[in-house]
Coordinates of C-alpha atoms in Angstrom, one line a residue:
X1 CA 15.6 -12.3 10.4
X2 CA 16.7 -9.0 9.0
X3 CA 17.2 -6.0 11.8
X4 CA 18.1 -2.9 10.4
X5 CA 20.2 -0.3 12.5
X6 CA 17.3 1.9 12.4
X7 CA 15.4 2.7 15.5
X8 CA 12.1 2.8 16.4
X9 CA 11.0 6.7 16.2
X10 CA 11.3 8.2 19.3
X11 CA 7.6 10.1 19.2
X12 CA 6.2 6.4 18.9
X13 CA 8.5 5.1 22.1
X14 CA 7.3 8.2 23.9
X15 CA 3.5 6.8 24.0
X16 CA 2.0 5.6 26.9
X17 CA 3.5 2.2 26.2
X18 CA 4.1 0.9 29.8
X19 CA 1.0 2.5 31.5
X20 CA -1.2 1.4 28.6
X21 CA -0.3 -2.8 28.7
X22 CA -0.9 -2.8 32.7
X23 CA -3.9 -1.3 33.2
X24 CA -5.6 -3.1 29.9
X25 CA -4.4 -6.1 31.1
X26 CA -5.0 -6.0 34.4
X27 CA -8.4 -4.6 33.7
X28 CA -9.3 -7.5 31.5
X29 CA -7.9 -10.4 33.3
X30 CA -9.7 -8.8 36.5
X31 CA -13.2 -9.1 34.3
X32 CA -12.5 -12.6 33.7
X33 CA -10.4 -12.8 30.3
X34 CA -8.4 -16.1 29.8
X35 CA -6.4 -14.4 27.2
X36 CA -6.0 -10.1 26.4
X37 CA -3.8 -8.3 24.2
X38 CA -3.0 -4.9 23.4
X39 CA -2.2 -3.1 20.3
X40 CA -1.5 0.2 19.7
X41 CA -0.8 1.0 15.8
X42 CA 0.4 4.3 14.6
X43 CA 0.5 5.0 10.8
X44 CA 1.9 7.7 9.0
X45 CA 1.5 8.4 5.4
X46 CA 2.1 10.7 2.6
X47 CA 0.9 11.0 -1.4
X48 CA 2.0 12.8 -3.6
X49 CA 1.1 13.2 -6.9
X50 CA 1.6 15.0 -10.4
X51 CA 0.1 15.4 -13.9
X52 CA 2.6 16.6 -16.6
X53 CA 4.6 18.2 -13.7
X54 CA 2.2 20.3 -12.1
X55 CA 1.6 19.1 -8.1
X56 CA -2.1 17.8 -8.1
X57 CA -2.1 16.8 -4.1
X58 CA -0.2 16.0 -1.5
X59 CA -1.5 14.3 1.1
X60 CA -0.3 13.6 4.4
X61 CA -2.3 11.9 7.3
X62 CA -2.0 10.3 10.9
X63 CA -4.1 7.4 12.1
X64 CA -3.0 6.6 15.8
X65 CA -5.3 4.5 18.3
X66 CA -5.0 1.6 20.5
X67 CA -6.9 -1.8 21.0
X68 CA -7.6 -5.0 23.4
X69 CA -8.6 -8.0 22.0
X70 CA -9.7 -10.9 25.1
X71 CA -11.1 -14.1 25.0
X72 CA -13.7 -15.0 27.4
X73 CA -15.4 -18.6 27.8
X74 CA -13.7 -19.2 24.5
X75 CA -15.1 -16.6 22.3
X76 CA -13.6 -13.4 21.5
X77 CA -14.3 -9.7 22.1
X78 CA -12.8 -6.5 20.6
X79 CA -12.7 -3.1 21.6
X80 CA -10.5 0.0 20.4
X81 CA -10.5 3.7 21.2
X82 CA -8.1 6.8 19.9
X83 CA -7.2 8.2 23.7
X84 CA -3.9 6.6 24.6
X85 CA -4.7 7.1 28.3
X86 CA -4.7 4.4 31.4
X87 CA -8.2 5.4 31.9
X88 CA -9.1 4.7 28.6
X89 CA -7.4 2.0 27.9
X90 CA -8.9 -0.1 31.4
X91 CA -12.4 1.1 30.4
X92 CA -11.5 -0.5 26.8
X93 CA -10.5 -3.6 28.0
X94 CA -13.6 -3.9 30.4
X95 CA -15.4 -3.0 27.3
X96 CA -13.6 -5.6 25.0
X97 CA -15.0 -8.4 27.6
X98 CA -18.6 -7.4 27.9
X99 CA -18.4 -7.6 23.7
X100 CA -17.0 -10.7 24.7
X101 CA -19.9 -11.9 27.2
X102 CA -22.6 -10.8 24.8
X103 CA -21.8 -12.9 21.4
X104 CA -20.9 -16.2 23.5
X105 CA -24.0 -17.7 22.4
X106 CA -23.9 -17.2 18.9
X107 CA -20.6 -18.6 19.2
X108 CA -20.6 -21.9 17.6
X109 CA -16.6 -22.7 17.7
X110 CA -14.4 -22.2 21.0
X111 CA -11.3 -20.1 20.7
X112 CA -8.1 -22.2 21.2
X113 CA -4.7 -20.4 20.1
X114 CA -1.9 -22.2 19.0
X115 CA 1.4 -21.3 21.6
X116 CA 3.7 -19.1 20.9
X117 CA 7.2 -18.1 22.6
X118 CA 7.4 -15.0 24.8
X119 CA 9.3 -12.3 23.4
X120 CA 10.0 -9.3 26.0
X121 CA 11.0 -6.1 25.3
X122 CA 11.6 -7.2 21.2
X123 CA 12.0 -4.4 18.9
X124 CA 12.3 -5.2 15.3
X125 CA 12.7 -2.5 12.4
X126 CA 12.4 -3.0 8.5
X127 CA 15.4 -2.4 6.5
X128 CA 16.6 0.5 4.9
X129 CA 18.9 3.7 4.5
X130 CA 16.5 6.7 4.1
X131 CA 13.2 6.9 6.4
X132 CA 11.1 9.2 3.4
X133 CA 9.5 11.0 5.7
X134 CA 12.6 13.0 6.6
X135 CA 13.1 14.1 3.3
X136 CA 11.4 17.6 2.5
X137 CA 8.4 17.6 0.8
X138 CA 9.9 20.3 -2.2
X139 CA 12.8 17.5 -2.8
X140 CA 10.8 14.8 -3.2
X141 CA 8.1 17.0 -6.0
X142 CA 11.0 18.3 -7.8
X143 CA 12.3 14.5 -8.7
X144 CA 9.1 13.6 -9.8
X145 CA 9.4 16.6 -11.8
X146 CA 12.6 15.8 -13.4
X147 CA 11.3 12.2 -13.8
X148 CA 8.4 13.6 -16.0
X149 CA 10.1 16.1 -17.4
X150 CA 12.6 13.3 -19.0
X151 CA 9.1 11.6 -20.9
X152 CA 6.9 14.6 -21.8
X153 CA 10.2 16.1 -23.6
X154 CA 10.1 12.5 -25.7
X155 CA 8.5 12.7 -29.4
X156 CA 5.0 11.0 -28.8
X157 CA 4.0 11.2 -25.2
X158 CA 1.0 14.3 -25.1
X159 CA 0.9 13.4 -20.8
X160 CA 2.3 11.9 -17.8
X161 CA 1.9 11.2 -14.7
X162 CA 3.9 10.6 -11.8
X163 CA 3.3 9.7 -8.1
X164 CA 4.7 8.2 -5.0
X165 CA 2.9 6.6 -1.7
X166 CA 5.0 6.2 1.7
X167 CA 3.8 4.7 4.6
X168 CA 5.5 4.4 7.8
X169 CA 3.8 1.5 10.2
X170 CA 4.4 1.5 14.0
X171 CA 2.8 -1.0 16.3
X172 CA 3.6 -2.0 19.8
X173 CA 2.0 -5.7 20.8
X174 CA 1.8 -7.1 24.4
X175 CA -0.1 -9.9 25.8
X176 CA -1.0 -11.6 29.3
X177 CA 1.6 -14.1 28.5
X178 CA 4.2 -11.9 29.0
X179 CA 4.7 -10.8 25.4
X180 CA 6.3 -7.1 24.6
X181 CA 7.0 -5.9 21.2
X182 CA 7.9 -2.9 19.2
X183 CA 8.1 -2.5 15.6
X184 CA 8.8 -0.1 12.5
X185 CA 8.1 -0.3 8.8
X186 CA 8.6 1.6 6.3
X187 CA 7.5 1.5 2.7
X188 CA 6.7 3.2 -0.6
X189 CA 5.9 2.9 -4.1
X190 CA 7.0 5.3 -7.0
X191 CA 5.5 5.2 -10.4
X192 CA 5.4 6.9 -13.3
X193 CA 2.8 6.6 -16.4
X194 CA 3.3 7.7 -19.8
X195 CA 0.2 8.4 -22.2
X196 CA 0.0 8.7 -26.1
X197 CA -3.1 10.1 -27.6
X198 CA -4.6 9.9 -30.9
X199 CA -6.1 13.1 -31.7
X200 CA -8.3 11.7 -34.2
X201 CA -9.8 9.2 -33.0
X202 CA -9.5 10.0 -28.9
X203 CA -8.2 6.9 -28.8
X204 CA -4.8 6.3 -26.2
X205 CA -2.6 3.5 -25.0
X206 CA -0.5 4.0 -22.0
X207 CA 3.3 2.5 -20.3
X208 CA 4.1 2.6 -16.9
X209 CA 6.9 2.1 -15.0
X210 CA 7.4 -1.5 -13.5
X211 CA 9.7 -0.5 -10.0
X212 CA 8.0 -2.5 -7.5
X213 CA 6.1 -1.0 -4.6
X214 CA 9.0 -2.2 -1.6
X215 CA 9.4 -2.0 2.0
X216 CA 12.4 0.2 1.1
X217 CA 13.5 4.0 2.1
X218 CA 13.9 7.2 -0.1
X219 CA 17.3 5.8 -1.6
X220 CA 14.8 3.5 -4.2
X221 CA 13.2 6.4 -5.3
X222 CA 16.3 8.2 -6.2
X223 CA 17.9 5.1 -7.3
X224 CA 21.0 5.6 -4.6
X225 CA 20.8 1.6 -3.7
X226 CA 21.3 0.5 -7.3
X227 CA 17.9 -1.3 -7.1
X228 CA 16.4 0.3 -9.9
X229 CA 17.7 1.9 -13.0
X230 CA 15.5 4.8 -13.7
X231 CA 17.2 6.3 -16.0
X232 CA 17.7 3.3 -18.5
X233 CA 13.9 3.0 -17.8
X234 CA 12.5 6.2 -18.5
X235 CA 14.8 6.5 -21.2
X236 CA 13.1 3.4 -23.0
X237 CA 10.0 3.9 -21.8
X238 CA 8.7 6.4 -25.0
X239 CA 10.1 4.0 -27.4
X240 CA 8.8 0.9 -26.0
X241 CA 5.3 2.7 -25.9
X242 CA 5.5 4.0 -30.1
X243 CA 5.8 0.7 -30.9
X244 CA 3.1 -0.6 -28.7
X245 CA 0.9 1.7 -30.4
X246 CA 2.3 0.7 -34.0
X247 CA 2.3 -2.9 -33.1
X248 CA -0.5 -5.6 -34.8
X249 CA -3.0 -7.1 -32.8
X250 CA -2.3 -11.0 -31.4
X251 CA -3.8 -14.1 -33.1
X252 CA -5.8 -15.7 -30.3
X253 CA -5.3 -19.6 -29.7
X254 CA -2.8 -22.0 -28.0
X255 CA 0.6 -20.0 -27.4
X256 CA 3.9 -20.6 -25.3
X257 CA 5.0 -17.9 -23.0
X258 CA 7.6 -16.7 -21.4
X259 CA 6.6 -14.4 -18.4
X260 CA 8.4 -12.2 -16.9
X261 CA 8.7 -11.7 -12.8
X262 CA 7.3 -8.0 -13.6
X263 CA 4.0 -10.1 -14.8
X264 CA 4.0 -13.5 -12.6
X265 CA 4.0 -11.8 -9.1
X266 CA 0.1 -11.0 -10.1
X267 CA -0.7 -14.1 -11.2
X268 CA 1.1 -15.9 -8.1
X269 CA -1.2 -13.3 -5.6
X270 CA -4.1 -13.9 -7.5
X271 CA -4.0 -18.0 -8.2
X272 CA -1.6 -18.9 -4.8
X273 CA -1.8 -16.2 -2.6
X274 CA -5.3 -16.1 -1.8
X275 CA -6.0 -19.6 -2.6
X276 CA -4.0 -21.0 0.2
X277 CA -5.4 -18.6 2.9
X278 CA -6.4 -21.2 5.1
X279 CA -9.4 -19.2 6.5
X280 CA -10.5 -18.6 3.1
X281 CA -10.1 -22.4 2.2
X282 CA -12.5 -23.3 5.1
X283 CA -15.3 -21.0 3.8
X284 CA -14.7 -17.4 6.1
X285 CA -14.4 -15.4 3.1
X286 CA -17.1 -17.0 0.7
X287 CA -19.7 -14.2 1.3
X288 CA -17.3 -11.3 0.2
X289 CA -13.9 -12.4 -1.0
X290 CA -14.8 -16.4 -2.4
X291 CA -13.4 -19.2 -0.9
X292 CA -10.6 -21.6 -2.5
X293 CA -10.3 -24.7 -4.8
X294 CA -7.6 -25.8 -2.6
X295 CA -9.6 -27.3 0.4
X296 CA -7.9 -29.0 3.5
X297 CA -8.7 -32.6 1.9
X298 CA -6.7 -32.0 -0.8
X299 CA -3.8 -31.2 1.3
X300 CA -0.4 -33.3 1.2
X301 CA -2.3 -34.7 -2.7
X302 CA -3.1 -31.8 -4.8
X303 CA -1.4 -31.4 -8.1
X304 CA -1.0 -27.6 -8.2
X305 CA 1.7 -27.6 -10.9
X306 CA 4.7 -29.7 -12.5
X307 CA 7.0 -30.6 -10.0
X308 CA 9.7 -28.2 -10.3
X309 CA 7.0 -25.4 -9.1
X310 CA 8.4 -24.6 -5.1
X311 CA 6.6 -21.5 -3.3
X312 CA 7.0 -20.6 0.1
X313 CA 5.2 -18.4 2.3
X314 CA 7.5 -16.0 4.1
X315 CA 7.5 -13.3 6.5
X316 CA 11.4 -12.7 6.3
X317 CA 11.6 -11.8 3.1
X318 CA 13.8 -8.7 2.8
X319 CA 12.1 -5.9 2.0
X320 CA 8.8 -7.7 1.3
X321 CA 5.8 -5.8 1.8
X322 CA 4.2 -8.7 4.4
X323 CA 7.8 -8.7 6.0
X324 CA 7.5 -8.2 10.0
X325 CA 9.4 -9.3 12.4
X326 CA 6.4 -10.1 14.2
X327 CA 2.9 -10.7 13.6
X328 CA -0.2 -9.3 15.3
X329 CA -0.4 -12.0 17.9
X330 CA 3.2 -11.6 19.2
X331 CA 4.2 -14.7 16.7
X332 CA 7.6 -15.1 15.0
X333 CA 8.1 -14.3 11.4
X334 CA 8.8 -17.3 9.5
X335 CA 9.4 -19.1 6.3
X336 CA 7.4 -22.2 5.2
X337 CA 6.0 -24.4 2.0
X338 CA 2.9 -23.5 0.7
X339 CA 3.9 -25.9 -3.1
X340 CA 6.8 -28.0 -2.8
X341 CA 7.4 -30.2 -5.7
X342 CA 4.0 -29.1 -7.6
X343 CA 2.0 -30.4 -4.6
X344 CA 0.1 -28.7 -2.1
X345 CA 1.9 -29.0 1.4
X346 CA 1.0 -26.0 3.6
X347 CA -1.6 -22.4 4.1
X348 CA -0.9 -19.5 5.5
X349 CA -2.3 -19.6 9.9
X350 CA -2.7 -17.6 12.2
X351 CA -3.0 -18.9 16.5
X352 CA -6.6 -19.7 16.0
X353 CA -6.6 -21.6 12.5
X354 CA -3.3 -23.9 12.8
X355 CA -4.9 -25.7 16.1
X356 CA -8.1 -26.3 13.2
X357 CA -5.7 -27.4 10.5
X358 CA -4.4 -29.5 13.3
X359 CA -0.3 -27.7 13.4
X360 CA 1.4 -26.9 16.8
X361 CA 2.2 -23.4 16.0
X362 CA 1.1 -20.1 13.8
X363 CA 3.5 -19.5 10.8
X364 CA 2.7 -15.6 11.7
X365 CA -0.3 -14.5 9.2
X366 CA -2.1 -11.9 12.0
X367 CA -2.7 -9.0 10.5
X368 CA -4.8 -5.9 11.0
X369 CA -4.3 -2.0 8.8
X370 CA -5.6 -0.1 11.4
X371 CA -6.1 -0.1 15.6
X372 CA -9.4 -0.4 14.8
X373 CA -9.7 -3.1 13.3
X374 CA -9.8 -6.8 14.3
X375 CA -6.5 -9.0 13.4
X376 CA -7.1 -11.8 10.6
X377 CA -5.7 -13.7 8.8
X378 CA -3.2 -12.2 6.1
X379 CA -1.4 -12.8 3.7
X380 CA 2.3 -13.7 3.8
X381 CA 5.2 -12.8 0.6
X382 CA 4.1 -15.8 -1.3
X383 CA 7.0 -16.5 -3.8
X384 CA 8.1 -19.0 -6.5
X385 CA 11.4 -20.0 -6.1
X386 CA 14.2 -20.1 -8.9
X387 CA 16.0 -23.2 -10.4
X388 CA 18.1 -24.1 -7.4
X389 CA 20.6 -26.2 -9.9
X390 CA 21.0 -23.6 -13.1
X391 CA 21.0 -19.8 -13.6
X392 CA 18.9 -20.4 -16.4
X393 CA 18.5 -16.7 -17.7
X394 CA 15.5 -15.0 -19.5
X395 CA 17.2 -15.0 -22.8
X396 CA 18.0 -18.6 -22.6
X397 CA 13.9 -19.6 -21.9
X398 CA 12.9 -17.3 -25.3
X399 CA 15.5 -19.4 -27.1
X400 CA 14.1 -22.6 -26.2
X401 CA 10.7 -20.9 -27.7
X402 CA 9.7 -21.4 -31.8
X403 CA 6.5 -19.0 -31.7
X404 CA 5.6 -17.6 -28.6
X405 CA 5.4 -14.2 -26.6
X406 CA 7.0 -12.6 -23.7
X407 CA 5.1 -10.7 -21.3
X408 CA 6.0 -7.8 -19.6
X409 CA 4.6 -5.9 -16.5
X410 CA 0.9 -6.1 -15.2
X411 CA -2.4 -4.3 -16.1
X412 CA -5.4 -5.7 -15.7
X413 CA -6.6 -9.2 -14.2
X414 CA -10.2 -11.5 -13.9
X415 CA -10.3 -14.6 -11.7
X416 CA -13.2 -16.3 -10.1
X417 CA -14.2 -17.0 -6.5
X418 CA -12.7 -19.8 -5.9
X419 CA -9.5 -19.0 -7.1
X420 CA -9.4 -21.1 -10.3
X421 CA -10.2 -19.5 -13.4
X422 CA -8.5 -16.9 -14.8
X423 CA -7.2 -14.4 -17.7
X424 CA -4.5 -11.4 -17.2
X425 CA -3.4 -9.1 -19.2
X426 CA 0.1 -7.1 -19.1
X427 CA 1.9 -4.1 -20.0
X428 CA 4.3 -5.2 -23.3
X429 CA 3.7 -8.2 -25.2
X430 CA 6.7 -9.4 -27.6
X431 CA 6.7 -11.8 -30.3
X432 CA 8.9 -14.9 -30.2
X433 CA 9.9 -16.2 -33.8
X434 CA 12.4 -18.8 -33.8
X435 CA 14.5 -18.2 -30.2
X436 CA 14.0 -14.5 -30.7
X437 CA 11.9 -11.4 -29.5
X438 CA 10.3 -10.4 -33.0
X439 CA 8.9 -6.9 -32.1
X440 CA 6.2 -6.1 -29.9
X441 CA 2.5 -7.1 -30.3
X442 CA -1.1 -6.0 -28.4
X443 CA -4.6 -6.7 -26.9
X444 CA -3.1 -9.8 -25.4
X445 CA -4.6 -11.6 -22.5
X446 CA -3.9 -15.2 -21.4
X447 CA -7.1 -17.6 -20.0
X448 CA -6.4 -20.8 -18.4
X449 CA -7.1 -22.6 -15.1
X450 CA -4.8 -22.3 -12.2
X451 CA -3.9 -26.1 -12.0
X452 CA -3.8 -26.3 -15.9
X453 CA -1.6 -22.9 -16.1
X454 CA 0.7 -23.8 -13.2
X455 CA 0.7 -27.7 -15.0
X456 CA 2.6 -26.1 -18.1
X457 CA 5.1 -24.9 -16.4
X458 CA 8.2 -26.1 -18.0
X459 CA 10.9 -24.1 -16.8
X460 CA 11.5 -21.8 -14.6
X461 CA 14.6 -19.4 -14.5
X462 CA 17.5 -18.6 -12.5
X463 CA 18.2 -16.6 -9.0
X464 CA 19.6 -13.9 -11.6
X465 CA 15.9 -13.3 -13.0
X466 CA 14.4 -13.4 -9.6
X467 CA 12.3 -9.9 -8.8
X468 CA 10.2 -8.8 -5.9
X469 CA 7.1 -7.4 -7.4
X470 CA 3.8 -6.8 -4.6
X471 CA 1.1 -4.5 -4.2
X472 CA -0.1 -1.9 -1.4
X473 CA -3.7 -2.7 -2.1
X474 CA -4.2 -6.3 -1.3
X475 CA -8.1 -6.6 -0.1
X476 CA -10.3 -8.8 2.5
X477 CA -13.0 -9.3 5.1
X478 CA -16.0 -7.1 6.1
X479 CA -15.3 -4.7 7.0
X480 CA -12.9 -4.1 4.6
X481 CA -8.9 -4.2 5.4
X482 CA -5.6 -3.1 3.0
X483 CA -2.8 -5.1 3.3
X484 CA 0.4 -4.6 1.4
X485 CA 2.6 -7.9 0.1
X486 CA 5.1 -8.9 -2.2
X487 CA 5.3 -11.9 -4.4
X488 CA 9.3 -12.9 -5.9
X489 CA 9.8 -15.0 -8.5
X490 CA 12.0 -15.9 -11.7
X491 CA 10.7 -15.4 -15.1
X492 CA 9.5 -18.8 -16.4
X493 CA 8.2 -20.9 -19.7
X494 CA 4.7 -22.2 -20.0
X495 CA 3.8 -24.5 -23.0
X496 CA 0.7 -23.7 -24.8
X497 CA -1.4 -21.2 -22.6
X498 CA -4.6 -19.9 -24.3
X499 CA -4.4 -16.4 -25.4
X500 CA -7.2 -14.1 -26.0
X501 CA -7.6 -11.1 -28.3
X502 CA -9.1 -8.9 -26.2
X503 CA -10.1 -5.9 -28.9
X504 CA -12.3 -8.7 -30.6
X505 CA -13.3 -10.0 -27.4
X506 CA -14.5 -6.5 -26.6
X507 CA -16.5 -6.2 -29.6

């Protein structure tokens, strides 16, 4: 598990911490709790944002608050409150039982959690070199001002935009088993977003950048840590969108593809991610987020994909999105098989669903965005892994195609309830003629189902095509919750993927 040298903030260790755990606990096991926890969740965040490189907003805000969670009888109750006092914090807990007390009989299943290891006094904090929010505002607007300036000077590009989101997640966790832990992350997501208008018509087509959102400091944004070339990208970035606009629209029908990690992480959220959520898979979800095609029954039988498909769930991923050194019930970040061999083999648990899926122990999927909100199940950085044997490159999986395309970067995406049928679209689309990129084509989509698409997989590339893509905005459960997460994978080859044209599917 990654520990950075970083430190917990001092103004979060300065809380309450100590006075807050006894008197919640000791309030709540006094009222009769078998099992209380406290969580008190700080989170800071800033956005800023520009149009042609004038300041729209900046916003900074500061969402601080506390809450006990019990079980009583088997069923659980939830209470939360913003005054980080003893007081409080007792009456909360006293509170969190009588919620507790009330909904017993409409409680049809008893709460068992799975065990878990006591961790005292842990403190874990997220890598990296720059904590963004010791950076002055003015330095951070006046990059993103050089960064559009370097587009809106190119021939072609009539606006741009540019933006970057930082968040900086504190949470300190005990429990009545002894449990005591602090942690610290920090992450952001730059981007950039050239537009080409036609004045003619009002018609426009747009390219953005494809950096990653990252649980990564300041140093990404500037490209200090070698992560990211900006300046090869921006520099590319008007040329790559003038022939975009200039390129012919696809012929729909069967078509190999090679996809690009920039692409796949989407497709992998979408078709893996949230179909092997294991409370999701049971039926928790179905009245707001769907459910999954990947039931329990089909576990350990499932065909998901051709046996060179591996993912893994993983909370350890550095500088995933999901990464955490531990998870909102106290558990252990870890790193498990979701597809191993193109067969279903695990879901993503939390202490209340493994015991149901009938596994000893959590793999660490708790989750909640906010101290006032109840923990559930989330997801983890659910990642394809590369060829284990070859560095098969990019390059090398276009040459093994005759006619095909190559996708580039995500847009837009459609998939249904249960996880299985789907179409996404992307950000460049090149045509592959005889082992080669042939110039870039448009309106492209590709429609398949997720045991069909993930079926056709043929290859899949090297660890030197392997990219962490993600999101911040990951969505679930009523009332709704954010959670961010990253998805890694190679680029890879699938034979004979359905494309749409999706101008003359518009009409």
């Amino acid at each position: 598990m990654s520990i950075a040298s970083a430190t917990v903030d001092e103004q979060f260790r300065a809380l309450p911490l100590a006075a807050l755990t006894d008197a919640a606990l000791t309030a709540a096991r006094a009222a009769g709790a078998e099992h209380a926890d406290l969580r008190v969740h700080r989170l800071v965040t800033q956005s800023i944002r520009l149009r042609d490189g004038r300041v729209e907003s900046v916003d900074n805000a500061v969402d601080l608050g506390f809450a006990v969670r019990v079980i009583v009888d088997g069923t659980w109750g939830f209470a939360s409150h913003c005054e980080l006092t003893p007081a409080t914090a007792m009456a909360v807990a006293q509170r969190a039982v009588t919620v507790a007390a009330t909904v017993r009989a409409l409680n049809r299943e008893r709460v068992e959690l799975a065990g878990e290891p006591v961790y005292r006094d842990a403190t874990w904090v997220s890598p990296y070199d720059v904590d963004p929010f010791t950076v002055p505002t003015p330095e951070k607007v006046a990059l993103l001002q050089d960064y559009s300036q370097r587009l809106s000077s190119a021939a072609g590009i009539d606006h741009v935009t540019a933006s970057v989101l930082q968040v900086k997640e504190q949470t300190y966790y005990a429990d009545t088993a002894g449990s005591t832990i602090t942690q610290q992350r920090v992450r952001l997501h730059p981007q950039l977003e050239a537009i080409t208008v036609d004045a003619a018509t009002g018609g426009f087509e747009t390219m953005r950048t494809l950096a990653a959102p990252a649980g990564r400091g300041w140093e990404y944004v500037t490209g200090a840590d070698g992560v990211w070339d900006w300046d090869d990208e921006l520099a590319r970035m008007p040329q790559w969108l003038a022939e975009k606009v200039a390129a012919p629209s696809v012929t729909p029908g069967p078509t190999d593809l090679v996809i690009d990690p920039t692409n796949l992480w989407l497709t992998i959220h979408e078709s893996i991610g949230h179909a092997t959520e294991y409370d999701r898979a049971i039926g928790y979800e179905s009245a707001y987020a769907g459910t999954s095609f990947a039931t329990p029954d089909k576990l350990g039988t499932l065909r998901y994909g051709t046996p060179i498909m591996h993912v893994t769930g993983d909370r350890t991923q550095e500088h995933g999105l999901a990464t955490v050194g531990y998870d909102d019930e106290g558990v252990a970040g870890q790193r498990w098989d979701l597809v191993r061999d193109g067969t279903l083999v695990g879901y993503q648990l939390d202490r209340v669903f493994a015991p149901r899926l009938g596994v000893p122990r959590s793999n660490g999927c708790s989750y909640a965005d906010s101290a006032h909100h109840v923990p559930i199940q989330r997801m983890a950085n659910v990642s394809l892994q590369p060829d284990p044997q070859t560095d098969t490159s990019t390059a090398e999986l276009i040459s093994r195609v005759e006619d095909g395309i190559y996708i580039v970067g995500d847009r837009s995406w459609s998939i249904d309830m249960q996880r299985y049928n789907f179409q996404f679209t992307g950000q460049r689309f090149f045509r592959i003629r005889n082992g080669e990129p042939a110039g870039q084509v448009r309106d492209v989509a590709y429609q398949a189902t997720t045991t069909d698409f993930w079926g056709a997989m043929e290859a899949v590339g090297g660890p030197s095509t392997w990219v962490l893509g993600g999101a911040f905005n990951c969505g679930k459960a009523q009332p709704g919750q954010v959670a961010a997460v990253s998805h890694g994978c190679p680029s890879v080859l699938v034979r004979g993927v359905n494309i749409l044209n999706t101008r003359q599917e518009a009409g």
